[in-house]
Phi, psi and omega in degrees: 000307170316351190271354185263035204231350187290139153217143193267111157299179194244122144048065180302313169318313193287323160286323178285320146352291187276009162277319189283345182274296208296024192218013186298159172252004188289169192231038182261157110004117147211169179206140153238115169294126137218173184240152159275136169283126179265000183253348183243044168054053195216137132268156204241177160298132132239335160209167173219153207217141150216159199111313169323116157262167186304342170310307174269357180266349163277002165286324203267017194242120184263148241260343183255340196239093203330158146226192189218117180215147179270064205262132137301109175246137166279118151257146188228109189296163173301341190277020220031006183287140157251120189247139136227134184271131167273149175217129150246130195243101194257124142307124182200084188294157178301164144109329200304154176302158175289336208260350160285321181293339135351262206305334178311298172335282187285355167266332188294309220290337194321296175333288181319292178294332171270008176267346216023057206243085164296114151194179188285180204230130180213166184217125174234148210243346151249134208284328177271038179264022189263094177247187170281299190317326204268354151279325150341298174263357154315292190287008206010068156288000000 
């Protein structure tokens, strides 16, 4: 019962990281994984990607194990205007014990809020439901 009570700071390398991504200046795809280090109650770095689309970026999130991920989507509206929206996209595949996802839970809104990191929120419970389409329409493009 106490694990659903945890809540995990985030990175100090990592909140400055994810401040320097919401201001990037690249027009790609990009994304940052992370994870909880669970013995020292952290979310961590686990990878950074650029260039990704939501297709190869649900190849890099396994399938069994909660992540966090940060995406800068490239969009290109019909009017030629380009926007990209940041997304946190927190993974949580089924099946997983409750008391990671507790914890998993209450480290995602944490993450967000203390990275200051705005954007939008989404939740997937497989990784292959990570499509372009099914963001699209998250972002109601």
């Amino acid at each position: 019962q106490s694990e659903s009570l945890v809540v995990c700071d985030v990175d100090e390398d990592l909140v400055k990281k994810l401040k320097e991504f919401r201001f990037r200046k690249e027009t790609n795809n990009a994304a940052i994984i992370m994870k909880i280090d669970k013995d020292k109650q952290l979310v961590i770095l686990e990878e950074e990607h650029e260039d990704i689309s939501p297709d190869d970026l649900k190849d890099e999130l396994p399938e069994r194990q909660p992540r966090f991920i940060i995406y800068s989507y490239k969009y290109q509206h019909d009017d030629g205007r380009v926007s990209y929206p940041l997304c946190f996209i927190f993974s949580s595949p089924a099946g997983k014990k409750g008391g990671v996802l507790r914890v998993s839970a209450r480290a995602r809104h944490h993450s967000v809020v203390n990275a200051g990191v705005s954007c939008r929120v989404f939740e997937i419970r497989n990784t292959e439901d990570l499509t372009e389409e099914w963001l699209r329409e998250k972002l109601c493009f």
